[in-house]
Structure formats: C-alpha cells, structure tokens
XYZ file of C-alpha atoms in Angstrom:
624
model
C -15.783 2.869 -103.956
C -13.392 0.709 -101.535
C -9.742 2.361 -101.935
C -6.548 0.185 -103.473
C -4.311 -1.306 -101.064
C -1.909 0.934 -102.054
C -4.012 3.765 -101.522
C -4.771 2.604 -98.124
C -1.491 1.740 -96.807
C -0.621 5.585 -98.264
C -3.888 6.611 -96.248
C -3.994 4.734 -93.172
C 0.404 4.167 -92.278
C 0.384 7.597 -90.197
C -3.667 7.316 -89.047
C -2.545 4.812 -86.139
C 0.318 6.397 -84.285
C -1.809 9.542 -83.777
C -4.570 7.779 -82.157
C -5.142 7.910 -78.582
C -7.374 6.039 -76.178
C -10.382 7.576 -75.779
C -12.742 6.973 -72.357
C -15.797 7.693 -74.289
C -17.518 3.837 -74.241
C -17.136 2.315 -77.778
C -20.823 2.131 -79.709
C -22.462 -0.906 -79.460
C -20.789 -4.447 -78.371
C -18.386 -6.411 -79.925
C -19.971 -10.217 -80.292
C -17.144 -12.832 -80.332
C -17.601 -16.314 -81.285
C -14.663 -18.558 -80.563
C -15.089 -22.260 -81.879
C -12.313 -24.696 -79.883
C -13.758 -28.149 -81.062
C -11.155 -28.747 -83.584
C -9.005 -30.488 -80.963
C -7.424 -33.250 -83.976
C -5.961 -29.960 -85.861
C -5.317 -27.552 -82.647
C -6.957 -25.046 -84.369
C -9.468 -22.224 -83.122
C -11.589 -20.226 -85.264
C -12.834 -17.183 -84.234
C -15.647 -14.833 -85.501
C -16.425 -11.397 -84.517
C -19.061 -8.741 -85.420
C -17.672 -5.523 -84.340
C -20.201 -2.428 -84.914
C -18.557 0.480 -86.983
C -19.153 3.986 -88.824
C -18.158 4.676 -92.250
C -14.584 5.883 -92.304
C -10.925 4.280 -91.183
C -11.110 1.881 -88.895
C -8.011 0.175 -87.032
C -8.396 -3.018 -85.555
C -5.314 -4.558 -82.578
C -4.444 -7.700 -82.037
C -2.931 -7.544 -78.235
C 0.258 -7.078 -78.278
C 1.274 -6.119 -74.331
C -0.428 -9.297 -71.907
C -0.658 -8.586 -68.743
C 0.770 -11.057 -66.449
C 3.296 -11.241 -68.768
C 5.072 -8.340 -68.405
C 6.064 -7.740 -72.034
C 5.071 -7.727 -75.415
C 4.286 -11.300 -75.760
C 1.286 -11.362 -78.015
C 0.772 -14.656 -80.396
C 0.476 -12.707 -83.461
C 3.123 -15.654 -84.684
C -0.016 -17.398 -84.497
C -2.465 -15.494 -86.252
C -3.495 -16.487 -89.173
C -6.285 -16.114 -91.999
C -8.138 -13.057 -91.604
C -10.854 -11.870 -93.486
C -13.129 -8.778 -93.118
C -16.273 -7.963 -94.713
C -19.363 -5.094 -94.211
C -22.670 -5.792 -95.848
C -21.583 -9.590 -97.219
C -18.743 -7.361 -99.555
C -15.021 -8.612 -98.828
C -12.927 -5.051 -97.563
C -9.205 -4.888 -97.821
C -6.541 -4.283 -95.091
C -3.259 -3.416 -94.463
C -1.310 -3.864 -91.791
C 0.587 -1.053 -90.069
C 4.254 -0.765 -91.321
C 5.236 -0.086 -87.945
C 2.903 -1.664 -85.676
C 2.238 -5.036 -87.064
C -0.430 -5.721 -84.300
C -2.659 -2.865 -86.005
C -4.546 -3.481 -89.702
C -5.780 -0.529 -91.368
C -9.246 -0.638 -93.155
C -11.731 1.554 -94.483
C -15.365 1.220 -93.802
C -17.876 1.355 -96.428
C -20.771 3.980 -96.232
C -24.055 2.137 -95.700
C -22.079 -0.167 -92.690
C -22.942 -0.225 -89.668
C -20.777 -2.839 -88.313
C -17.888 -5.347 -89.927
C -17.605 -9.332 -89.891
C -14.313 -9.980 -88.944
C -12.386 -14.333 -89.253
C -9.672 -15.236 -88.504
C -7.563 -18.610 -87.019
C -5.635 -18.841 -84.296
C -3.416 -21.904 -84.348
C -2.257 -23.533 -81.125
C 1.349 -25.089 -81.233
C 1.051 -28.885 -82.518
C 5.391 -28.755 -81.396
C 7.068 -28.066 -78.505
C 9.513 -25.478 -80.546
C 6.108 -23.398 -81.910
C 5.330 -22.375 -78.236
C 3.390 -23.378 -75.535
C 0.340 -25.746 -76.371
C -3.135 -24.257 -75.281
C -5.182 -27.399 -76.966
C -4.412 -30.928 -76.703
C -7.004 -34.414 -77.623
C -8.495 -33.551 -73.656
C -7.650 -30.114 -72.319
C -8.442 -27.116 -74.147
C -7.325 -23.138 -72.633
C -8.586 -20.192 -73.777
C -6.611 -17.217 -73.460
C -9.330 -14.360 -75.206
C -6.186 -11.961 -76.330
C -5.084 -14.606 -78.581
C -8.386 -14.682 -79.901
C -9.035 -11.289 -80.174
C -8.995 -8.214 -82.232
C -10.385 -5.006 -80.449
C -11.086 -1.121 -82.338
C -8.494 1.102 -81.217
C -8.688 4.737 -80.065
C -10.879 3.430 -77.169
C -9.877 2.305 -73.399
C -10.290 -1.004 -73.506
C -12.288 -1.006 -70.304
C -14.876 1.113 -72.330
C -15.562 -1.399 -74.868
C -18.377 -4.025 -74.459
C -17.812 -7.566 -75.797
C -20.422 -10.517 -75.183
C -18.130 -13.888 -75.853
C -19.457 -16.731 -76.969
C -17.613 -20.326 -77.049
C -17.841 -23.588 -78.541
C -16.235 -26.662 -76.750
C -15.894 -29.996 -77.846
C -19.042 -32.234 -77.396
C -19.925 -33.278 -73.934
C -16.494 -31.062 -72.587
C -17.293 -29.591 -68.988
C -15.018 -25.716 -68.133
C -14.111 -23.850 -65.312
C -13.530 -19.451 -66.073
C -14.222 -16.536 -63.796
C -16.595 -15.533 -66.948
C -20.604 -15.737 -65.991
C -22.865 -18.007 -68.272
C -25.558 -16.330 -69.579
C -26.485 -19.608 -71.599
C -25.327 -23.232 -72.476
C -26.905 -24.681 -75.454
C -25.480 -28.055 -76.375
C -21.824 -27.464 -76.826
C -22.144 -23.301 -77.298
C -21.830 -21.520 -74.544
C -23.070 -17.808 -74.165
C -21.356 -15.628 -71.338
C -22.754 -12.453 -70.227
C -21.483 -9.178 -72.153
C -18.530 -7.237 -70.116
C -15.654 -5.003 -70.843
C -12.735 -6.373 -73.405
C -10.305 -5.151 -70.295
C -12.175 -7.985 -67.592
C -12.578 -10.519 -70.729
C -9.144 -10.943 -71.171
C -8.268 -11.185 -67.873
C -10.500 -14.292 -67.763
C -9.412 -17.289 -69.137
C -10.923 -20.676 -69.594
C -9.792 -24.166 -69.558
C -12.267 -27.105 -70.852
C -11.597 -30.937 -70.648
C -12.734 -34.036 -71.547
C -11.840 -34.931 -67.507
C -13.266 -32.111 -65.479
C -13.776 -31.834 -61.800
C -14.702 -29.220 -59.732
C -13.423 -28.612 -56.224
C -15.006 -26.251 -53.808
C -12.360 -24.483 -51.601
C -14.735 -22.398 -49.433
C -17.376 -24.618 -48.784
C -20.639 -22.199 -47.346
C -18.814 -18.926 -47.840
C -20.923 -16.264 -49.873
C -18.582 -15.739 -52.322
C -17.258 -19.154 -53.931
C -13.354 -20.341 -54.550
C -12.981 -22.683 -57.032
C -10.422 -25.371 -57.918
C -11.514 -25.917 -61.463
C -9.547 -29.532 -62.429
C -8.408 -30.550 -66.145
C -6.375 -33.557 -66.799
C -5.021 -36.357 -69.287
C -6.951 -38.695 -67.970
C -9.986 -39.238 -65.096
C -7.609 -40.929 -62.797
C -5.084 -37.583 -62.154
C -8.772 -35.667 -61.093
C -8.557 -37.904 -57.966
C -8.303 -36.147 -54.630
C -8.264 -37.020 -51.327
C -9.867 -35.337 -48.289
C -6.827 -34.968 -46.917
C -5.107 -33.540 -50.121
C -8.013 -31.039 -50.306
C -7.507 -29.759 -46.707
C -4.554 -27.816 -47.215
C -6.167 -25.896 -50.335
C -8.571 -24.935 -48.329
C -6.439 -24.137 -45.667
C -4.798 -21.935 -48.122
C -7.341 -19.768 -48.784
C -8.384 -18.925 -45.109
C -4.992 -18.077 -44.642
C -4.945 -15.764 -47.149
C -7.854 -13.861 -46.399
C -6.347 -14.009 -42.479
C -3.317 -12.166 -44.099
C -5.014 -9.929 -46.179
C -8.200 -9.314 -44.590
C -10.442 -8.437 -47.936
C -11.774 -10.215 -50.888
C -11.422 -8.079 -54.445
C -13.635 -10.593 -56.338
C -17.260 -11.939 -56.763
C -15.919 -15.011 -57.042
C -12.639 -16.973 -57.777
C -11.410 -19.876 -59.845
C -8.127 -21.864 -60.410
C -7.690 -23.052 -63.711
C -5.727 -26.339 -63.104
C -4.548 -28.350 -65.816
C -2.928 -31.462 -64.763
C -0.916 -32.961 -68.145
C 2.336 -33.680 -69.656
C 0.762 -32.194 -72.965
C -0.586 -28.835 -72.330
C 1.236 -26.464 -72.023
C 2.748 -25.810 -68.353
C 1.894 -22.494 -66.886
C 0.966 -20.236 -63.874
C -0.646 -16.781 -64.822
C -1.935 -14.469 -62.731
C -5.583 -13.212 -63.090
C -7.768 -11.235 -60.855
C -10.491 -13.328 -60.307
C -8.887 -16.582 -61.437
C -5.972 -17.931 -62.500
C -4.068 -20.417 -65.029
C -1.690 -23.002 -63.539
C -0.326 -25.965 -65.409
C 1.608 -28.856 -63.846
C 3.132 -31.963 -64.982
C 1.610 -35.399 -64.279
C 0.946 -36.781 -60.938
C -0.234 -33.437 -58.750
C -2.766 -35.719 -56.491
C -1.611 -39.215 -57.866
C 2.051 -38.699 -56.600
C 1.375 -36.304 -53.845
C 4.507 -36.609 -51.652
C 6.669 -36.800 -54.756
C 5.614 -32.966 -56.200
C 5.420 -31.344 -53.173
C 7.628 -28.753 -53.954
C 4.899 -27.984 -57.047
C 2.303 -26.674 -54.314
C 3.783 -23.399 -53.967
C 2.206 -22.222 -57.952
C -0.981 -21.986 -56.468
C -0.644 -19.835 -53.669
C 1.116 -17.712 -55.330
C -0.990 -16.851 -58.016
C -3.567 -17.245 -55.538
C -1.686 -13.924 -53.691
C -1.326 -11.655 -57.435
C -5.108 -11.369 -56.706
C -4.135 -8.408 -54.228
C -0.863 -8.065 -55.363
C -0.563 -7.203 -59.252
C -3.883 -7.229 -59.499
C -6.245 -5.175 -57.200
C -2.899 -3.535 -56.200
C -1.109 -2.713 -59.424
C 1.539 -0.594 -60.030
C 1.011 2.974 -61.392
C 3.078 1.530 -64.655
C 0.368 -1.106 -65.268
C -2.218 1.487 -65.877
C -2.225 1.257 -69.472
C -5.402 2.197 -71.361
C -5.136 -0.986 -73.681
C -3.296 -3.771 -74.635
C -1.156 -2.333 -77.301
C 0.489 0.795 -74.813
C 4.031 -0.686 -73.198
C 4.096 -1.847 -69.680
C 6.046 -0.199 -67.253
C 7.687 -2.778 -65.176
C 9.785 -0.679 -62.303
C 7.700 -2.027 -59.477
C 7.674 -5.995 -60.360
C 9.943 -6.384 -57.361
C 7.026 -5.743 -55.342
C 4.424 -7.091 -57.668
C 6.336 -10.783 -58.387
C 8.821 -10.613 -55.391
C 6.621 -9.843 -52.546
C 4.009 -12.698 -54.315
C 6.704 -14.963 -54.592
C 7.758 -14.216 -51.078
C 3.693 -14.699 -49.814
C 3.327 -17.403 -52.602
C 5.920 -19.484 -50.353
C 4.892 -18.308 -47.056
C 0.897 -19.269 -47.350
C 2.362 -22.427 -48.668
C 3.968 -23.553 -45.422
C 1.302 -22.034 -43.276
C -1.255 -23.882 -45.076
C 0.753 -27.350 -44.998
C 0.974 -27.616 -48.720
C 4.789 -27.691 -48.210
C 6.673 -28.876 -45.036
C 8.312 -25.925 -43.239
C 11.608 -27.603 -42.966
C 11.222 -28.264 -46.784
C 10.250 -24.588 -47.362
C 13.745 -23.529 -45.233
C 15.336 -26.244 -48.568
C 13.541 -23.933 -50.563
C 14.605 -20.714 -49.021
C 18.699 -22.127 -48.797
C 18.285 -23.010 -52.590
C 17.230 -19.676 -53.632
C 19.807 -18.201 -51.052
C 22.654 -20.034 -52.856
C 21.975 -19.486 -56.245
C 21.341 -15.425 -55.831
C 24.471 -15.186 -53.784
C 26.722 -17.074 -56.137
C 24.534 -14.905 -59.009
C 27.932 -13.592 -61.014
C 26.385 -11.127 -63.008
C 25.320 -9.238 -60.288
C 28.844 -7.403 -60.696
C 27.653 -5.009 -63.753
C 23.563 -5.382 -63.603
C 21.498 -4.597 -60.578
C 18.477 -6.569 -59.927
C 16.242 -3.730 -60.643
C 17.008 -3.683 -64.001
C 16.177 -7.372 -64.234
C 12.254 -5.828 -63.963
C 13.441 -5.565 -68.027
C 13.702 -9.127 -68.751
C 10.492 -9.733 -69.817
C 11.295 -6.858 -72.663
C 14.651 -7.848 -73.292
C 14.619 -11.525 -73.017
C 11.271 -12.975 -73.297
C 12.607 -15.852 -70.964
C 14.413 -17.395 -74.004
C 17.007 -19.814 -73.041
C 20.469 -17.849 -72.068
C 24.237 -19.502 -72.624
C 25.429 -17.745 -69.705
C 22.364 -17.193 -67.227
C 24.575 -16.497 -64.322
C 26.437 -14.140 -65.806
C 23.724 -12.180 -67.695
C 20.947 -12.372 -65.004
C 17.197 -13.291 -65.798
C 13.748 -12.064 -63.855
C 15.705 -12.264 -60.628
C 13.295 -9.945 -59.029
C 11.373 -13.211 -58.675
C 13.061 -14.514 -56.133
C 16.167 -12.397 -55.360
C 12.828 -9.754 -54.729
C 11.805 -12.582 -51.922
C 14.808 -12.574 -50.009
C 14.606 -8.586 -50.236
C 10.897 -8.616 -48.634
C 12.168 -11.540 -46.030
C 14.443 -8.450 -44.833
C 11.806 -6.196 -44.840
C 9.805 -8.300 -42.469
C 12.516 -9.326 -40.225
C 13.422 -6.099 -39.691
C 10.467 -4.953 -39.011
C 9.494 -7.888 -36.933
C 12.903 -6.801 -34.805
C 12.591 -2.629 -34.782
C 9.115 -3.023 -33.105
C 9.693 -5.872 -30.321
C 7.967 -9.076 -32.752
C 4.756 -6.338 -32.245
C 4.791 -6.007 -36.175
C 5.677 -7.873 -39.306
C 5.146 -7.520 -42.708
C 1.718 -9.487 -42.063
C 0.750 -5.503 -41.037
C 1.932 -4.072 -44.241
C -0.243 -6.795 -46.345
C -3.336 -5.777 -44.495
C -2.688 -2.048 -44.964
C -1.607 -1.931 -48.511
C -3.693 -4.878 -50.130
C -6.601 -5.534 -47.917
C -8.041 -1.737 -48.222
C -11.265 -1.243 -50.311
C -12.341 -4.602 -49.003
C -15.552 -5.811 -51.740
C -13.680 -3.652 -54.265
C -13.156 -5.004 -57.700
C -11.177 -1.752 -59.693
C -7.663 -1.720 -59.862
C -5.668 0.661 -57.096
C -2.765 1.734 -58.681
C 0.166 1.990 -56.442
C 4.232 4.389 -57.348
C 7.255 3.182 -55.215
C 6.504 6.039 -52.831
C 3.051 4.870 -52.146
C 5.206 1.679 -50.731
C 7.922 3.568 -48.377
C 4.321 5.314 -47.213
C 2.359 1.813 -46.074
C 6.141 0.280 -44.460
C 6.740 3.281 -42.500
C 3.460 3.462 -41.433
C 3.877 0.104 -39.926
C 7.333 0.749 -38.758
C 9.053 4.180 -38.953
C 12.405 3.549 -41.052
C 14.240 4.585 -44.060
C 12.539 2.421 -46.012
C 13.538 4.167 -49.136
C 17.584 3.629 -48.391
C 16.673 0.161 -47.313
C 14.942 -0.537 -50.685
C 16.800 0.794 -53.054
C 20.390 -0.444 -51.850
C 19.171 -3.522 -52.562
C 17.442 -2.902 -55.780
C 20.384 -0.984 -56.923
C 23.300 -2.115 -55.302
C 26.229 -4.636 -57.142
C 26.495 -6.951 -53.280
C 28.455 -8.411 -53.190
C 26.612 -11.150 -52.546
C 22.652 -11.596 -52.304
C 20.835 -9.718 -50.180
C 21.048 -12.482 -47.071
C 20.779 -9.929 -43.870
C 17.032 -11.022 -43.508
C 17.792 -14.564 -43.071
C 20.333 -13.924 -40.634
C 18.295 -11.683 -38.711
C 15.344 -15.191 -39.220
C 18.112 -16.723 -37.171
C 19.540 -18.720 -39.904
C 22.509 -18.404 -42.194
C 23.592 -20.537 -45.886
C 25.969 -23.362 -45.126
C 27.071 -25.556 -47.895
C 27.894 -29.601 -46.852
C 28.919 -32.321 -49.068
C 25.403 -34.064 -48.999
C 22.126 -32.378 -50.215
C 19.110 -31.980 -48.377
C 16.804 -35.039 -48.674
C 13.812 -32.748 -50.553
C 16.536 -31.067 -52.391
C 17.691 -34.724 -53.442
C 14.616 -35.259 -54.619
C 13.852 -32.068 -56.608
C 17.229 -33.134 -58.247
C 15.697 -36.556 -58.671
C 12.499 -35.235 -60.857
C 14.498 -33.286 -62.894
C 16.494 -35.603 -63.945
C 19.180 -33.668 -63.216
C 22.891 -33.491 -60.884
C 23.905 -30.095 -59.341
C 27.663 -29.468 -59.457
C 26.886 -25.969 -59.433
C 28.589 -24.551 -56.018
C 31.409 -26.882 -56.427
C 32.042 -27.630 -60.044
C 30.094 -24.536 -61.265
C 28.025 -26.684 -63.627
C 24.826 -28.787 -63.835
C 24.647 -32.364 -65.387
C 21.169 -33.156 -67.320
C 19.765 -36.234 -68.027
C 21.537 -36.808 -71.379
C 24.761 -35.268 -69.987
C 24.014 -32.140 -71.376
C 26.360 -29.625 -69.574
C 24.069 -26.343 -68.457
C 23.691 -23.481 -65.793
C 27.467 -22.480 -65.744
C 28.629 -20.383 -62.696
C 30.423 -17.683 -64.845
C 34.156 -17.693 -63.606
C 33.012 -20.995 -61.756
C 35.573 -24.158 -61.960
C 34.201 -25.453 -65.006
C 34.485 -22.156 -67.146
C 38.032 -21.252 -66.052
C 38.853 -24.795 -67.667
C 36.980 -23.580 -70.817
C 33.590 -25.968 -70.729
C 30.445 -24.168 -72.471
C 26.613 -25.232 -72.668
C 25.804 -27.061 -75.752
C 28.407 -29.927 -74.513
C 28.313 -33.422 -73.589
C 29.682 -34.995 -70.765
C 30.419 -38.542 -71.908
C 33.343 -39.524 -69.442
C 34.854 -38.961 -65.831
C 38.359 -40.032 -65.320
C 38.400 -42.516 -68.060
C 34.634 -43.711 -67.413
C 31.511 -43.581 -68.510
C 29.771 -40.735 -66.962
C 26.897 -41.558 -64.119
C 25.624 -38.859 -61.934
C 27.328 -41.217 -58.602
C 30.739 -41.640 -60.642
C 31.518 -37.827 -61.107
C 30.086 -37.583 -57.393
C 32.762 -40.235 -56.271
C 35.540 -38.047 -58.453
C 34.907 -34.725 -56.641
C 34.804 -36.192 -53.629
C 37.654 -38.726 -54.216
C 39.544 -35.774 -55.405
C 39.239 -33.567 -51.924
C 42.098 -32.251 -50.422
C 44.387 -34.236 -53.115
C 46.440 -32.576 -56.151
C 44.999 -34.760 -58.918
C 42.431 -33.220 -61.419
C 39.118 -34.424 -61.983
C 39.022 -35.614 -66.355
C 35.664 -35.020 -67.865
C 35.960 -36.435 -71.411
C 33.454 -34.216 -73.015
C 31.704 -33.883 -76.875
C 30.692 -30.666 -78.450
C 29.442 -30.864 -81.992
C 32.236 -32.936 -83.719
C 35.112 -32.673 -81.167
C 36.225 -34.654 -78.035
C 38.148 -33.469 -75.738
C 39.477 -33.954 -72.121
C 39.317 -31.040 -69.987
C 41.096 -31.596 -66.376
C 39.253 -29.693 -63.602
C 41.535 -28.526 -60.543
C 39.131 -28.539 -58.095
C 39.782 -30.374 -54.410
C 37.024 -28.849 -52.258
C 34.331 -31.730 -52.785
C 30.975 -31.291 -52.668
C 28.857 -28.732 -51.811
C 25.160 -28.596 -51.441
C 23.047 -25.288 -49.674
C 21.109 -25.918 -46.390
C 20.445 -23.997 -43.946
C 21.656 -23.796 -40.228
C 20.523 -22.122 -37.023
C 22.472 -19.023 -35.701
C 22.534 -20.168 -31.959
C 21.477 -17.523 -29.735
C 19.233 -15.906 -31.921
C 15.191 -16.242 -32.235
C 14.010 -17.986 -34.626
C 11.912 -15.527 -36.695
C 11.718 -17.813 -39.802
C 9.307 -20.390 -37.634
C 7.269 -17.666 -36.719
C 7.019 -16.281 -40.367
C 6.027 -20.076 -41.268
C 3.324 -20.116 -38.633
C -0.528 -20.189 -39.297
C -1.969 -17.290 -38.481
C -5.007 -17.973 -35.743
C-alpha cells in the first residue's frame, strides 16, 4: 500500500538531513535520456530509469555547481515531474527544508523507478541565461538531472543518452558509444565526470583541431547563429594553437584524455565561460572571427578557462572536495583558484598573440585603476569577496564600488603579479612564478583525479621555489583594508598607474563596444548608451552631489547630452570655478545637479618607471 502524502512528508521530512554520502558504488546505472529537439518551445525533456530497493528513496536535483561557486542550481526551472515503479504513478514530497531533495517511497516488487520531468530554458532575458536558441543548443547535465542521495556522486554510474535536433552536429568531452539518427548514446561514467561535461549542438558546427598530430586531441568545438561567424582564418587559428603549446610549456602535464572548447558564437545564447576539466563552455557575442581586430580584448575567455584545467580543476582546493552536489562549497582558496587563472588566463593570452602585449599592459592599467579606486575596500577585505558567489549570486549591485563583488578575480591577479615579481627579483630573474605552475599544477602528469590542495599546501610549493614569508605576504593582501590595491608588483614590473586626459586607443575602443563613456576616475560615474547613469565611485564627485543609478542623464550645461559634449564640459571646466550642470531624470523628477569638479579628464595607462627592468615584457614573453 503506497503511503498518503501526508504520511510521507511526516515519514520522510527528517530521513534526508541524516543521510550521508556513502563510497559504497550505487547498484546498477542510472540511464538518462535527455530529448533537446524542441528548439521552437526551449524546452528539454528528460527521462531517467534509476534502479532502486523497496523502501525511502530521496532523489537531488543539484543544487551546489561547480564552477560556479555557489548554490546556483536551476531548480527555478524545473518543472513537471512524475515518478512511477512497475507502470503505477508513486507520490513525492519535497523536503521542507531542502527543496532540491523529494521524498518517495518505493514499492515492494520494484526494482528500479521511471522518473520525467522538464527542464525549461529561458525564452527572456529576465528568466536567466538561455541554453537553447532556433541554432545552438547547450547542455548542462545538472540541470537535467536528478541523482539518489546517500551516495558519492563519483560512485554512481549513469549512461546518458541525447537527442538533438535533426541533422544538428556537437562537440562534449563525453565519448560516443553510438549515434543513431538524431539519438546519441555516450558511454556509461560516473554522475561526478557527467556533469562536468557539457555539450553544445548547432545547426552551424565546425570543428577546429588545436593540436594537430598530438596523441591526445584539443578541440575547438564551434557553434554559431549562422555558417558565416564559423569562418576562420589560418592566421586566426595560429594563435589558438599557439595557446595551447604555451600552456603545456608552462605547465608541463596534460590531466585529460582529451580536451574540447565549447564555443558558441551568438547574440542569442546565452554568454558564458565555465570551467570544466576536460572541456569547457565559453559564449561570446557576434563577430569572434568575422570582426577579429574589433574583439580582441574577448580572446583572453579562452585561455583562461583553458588554464582552470590545472587550476580548479586537477588542482582543487581542499574546500571543493565535496562528496556531491548538494554539500556547500567552501570557497577560501578562489583567490588562487580564479585569481591565479585570471592572472595565467591573461598572461598565455599575450604570449600566444591572441592579445597585443601593449594592449594586455591597457588591460592590466584598467584593472589597476578600478581595484585601487575600489571604495569598499575600507570595511571588506578581498578575501571575503571569495563569498560573493553565496551572498550575491552576481546580481546587479546599486553601489558596486562600495559593496565589493568577486574581486578575487582580478584584484587576486594583481596579488599573483606580486608574487611573481618578487620572486622573479629575490632570486636574480633565475625564478618566476612560471616555477611554481610547474611544481604545483604540472605534478601527476597523465593524471585525471582531482589533487586537492589547503592554503598551506600553497606557502609550501612558493617557498620551495623561493624561500620567503609567503604566508605574511599572502595574507596582508587577502586581509588587509590598503589603502589602495595591491600595486607593489607592477611597480616592481617596472611600471606604475598614471591617469591622462585621453584614453588608451584599445581602451577607446572597449568603451566603443560597450556602448558606453567612462567618467569614472574623474566624475566617479559611467554614462551608458541610453544615458543610464551606473558604476558610481562611492564618495566619488558624482555621489557627493547626490546622483544614484537608476537615473538619466538627459542634459549637460543646458544641452542635450552626447558622450563628446559632457567630455568638452569636464574638460572645458579644468582649472576654472564654474560647475559642470547635468540635467538629469529619475522616475518622475528632473533635476539639475551642479558638479564641482575642475580636474578634467582622467583615463588609466600605464607608464615605465625609468631605471628599472622591465619584468612585465618578460612575463609577456613566449616561453621557448
């Protein structure tokens, strides 16, 4: 007799939170069919037969996603289940607590249960990020997914199975066992390994082989709007490839059979770049290959995620060694894990030649300026920014500056370009941080299983490159208020932040795609395209005279505002006593706010230190 739901919600509430991951392998294998054809109605439907005993069972949906460093899971989009044993429908209930776990009871005589259920991409901008448009469709399996619990997830066996629209061509680090048609069979493997392999199918498909003749295969897998944005050059190729030798130069070792970018070129899908650790997904607006010299700054995404294949994911740290993907993440180390990728991310992309190295100093002076003018640095440290992803989910902020973000991106890159300067000058330009990579990622060359790493495990690899306190050198940086950002390594490059009235030309032109006009280091604001007032320097010029986000900027000293008009005020205003007049709209009032500002424009760049070697062009260097 199947219970009530009342009698199983009674039952069942308290059975979850006592249940721990057991390494005994789950019985059987979990078959998963995933149909992603409905491409008109963005919907995927997904079947599974998961093998079961009589008794409670709890199935999760994944809550925790790796690579996203928080509890991220779609369950928003969820939608439709039904379970059954033996062709009879069962009941659930889902936890009171957990809402990622639902509670059922399986009937005696089962030996396994049917389990459907939808998963419905966003058809709107405001529902999420799209994963299936008319040509490009991505598959991320934990969306798609429910798994037993009270088992490691690298203990249970799943064999996926996956229907793409007709004729559709993919790219995953998954193995075919067999394509019939449009269904595609992959070959069983643990639910841990399946989720950390996507897939992205299109309509427009092209493969690109970025280690031509090398045993084991890299793979630029290419989806697009249309069969004219899959066109590459030779000479666009060349640096992709030279990408990858230049990684394994720096890290010396290969943790993968074989290894895939997922590469969606679209203005419809969903932008992304998500680490994996034998692939990865990356999403990028149109124009990649068709406007090469116009996205160049876009090149760095996949040389970075390119790097979290020995950083965050052969080397994780000890707080990513969860047993499934409903146990929290502990995010302490992402400093190292995102901020020494992003640093690496940036470097491979000058020594390859997918970015200039002058443009990648742009780069570098951006990021410099905007961490050392970060305001909220004052009461929050950037190690507890490694929260963010908990906290804040990277939902827009009113007040980023002033309430920080996942600054251990970036503001964690200019930390690790101290590391390596300073260890570049304590042993004579003999060593670099090029030495630590080897010695902490490339070990256990050929092996595929996660080597957890603590923050100790860290001072151990730097000082055994160069004896320091590595410990004091990390953490008053992680911890400390500045003030400032962390700019000691780019001095000791043999540069230092300046700030002149004109931008950079590739800074112009970043400015350019997005549409946007940066007032931030003199008028503490941004412009956007509509006028839209956004990223405030808390305390900057603007705030003081009381502007907020969610404003309009319709007028500058009586007319109507253009990017070169409020350009002409600040500068026209230098050195004078006259304000600047920005005639602004929020909701239903205008109002004129005068700005005292008479320092004119200011854009970051960076300048040489004269005198002092120039470490930065030997960081930017290929390695032979």
């Amino acid at each position: 007799m199947l219970l009530t739901r009342a009698v199983l919600a009674a039952v069942l509430a308290t059975a979850f939170s006592a249940q721990a991951a057991s390494d005994t392998p789950y019985p059987g294998t979990i078959v998963l069919k995933v149909d992603a054809s409905n491409t008109a109605q963005n919907i995927f439907r997904v079947r599974e037969t998961i093998p079961a005993k009589p008794g409670k069972l709890t199935l999760l949906y994944p809550q925790w996603i790796p690579g996203n460093h928080g509890p991220s899971g779609a369950l928003n989009q969820f939608a439709g289940l039904k379970v059954t044993a033996n062709g009879q429908p069962l009941q659930w209930v889902r936890d009171m607590v957990n809402v990622y776990a639902f509670h059922l009871e399986v009937p005696k005589g089962a030996a396994s249960v049917e389990v459907e259920f939808e998963y419905l991409s966003p058809v709107e901008a405001n529902q999420g990020r799209a994963t299936m448009t008319n040509d490009i469709v991505g598959v991320q399996w934990q969306s798609v997914t429910l798994y037993p619990a009270g088992y490691n997830s690298r203990k249970i066996t799943v064999q996926p199975n996956l229907k793409v629209p007709a004729g559709w061509q993919y790219g995953s680090a998954l193995e075919q066992q067999a394509r019939t048609g449009d269904d595609v069979a992959f070959k069983p493997l643990d639910l841990e390994t399946l989720i950390d392999s996507p897939l992205f199918a299109g309509r427009y498909f092209r493969q690109i082989d970025l280690d031509p003749g090398a045993k084991i295969p890299v793979r630029l897998n290419v989806v697009a709007d249309s069969a004219e944005q899959l066109e590459a050059t030779p000479e666009q190729i060349a640096p992709h490839r030279e990408m990858v030798r230049q990684a394994y130069k720096l890290f010396n070792s290969q943790h993968y059979k074989h290894y895939d970018f997922l590469f969606a070129i679209s203005d419809e899908f969903g932008g992304i770049g998500r680490e994996h650790h034998q692939s990865s997904e990356n999403g990028v607006k149109l124009g990649y290959f068709a406007e090469w010299n116009k996205y160049e700054a876009r090149r760095e995404l996949l040389s970075h995620e390119f790097t979290h294949s020995w950083n965050g994911k052969f080397r994780r740290p000890a707080g990513q060694n969860v047993p499934d993907f409903n146990t929290p993440l502990q995010n302490e180390l992402l400093w190292v894990y995102e901020g020494q990728t992003q640093y690496w991310g940036q470097v491979l992309a000058a020594r390859a030649g997918l970015i200039k190295p002058e443009h990648t100093r742009d780069l570098i002076a951006a990021t410099a300026a905007r961490y050392d003018n970060v305001k909220g640095r004052e009461w929050r440290a950037v190690q507890d920014t490694v929260n963010d992803p908990i906290v804040n989910a990277r939902r827009p902020q009113g007040w980023n500056n002033w309430q920080r973000a996942e600054d251990y991106y970036s503001e964690g890159e200019l930390i690790w370009l101290d590391a390596d300067t300073k260890i570049r000058e304590l042993s004579g330009e003999k060593k670099s941080l090029n030495d630590f990579a080897r010695s902490f990622f490339g070990v256990d060359d050929g092996a595929y299983v996660a080597k957890h790493y603590t923050f100790d495990d860290v001072v151990k690899a730097l000082n055994a490159v160069q004896p320091y306190d590595w410990a004091q050198f990390l953490r008053s940086r992680l911890d400390g208020h500045g003030p400032g950002a962390p700019l000691d390594g780019l001095a000791r490059a043999g540069w230092k932040l300046v700030y002149t009235d004109k931008p950079t030309d590739f800074l112009k032109a970043q400015e350019d795609l997005s549409k946007s006009a940066n007032f931030q280091y003199s008028l503490g604001f941004s412009v956007g395209a509509d006028g839209k007032l956004e990223a405030f320097q808390w305390e900057g010029v603007g705030f003081k005279a009381g502007l907020s986000g969610g404003a309009q900027l319709l007028a500058v000293n009586g007319r109507a505002y253009k990017p070169e008009l409020l350009r002409a005020a600040v500068t026209a205003a230098k050195g004078g006593k006259e304000p600047i007049n920005l005639l602004v709209k929020k909701g239903n009032l205008y109002q004129t706010y005068a700005l005292d500002y008479h320092d004119g424009l200011k854009y970051p760049r960076l300048e040489r230190i004269a005198g002092t070697p120039d470490r930065l062009e030997a960081i930017l260097q290929p390695l032979k």
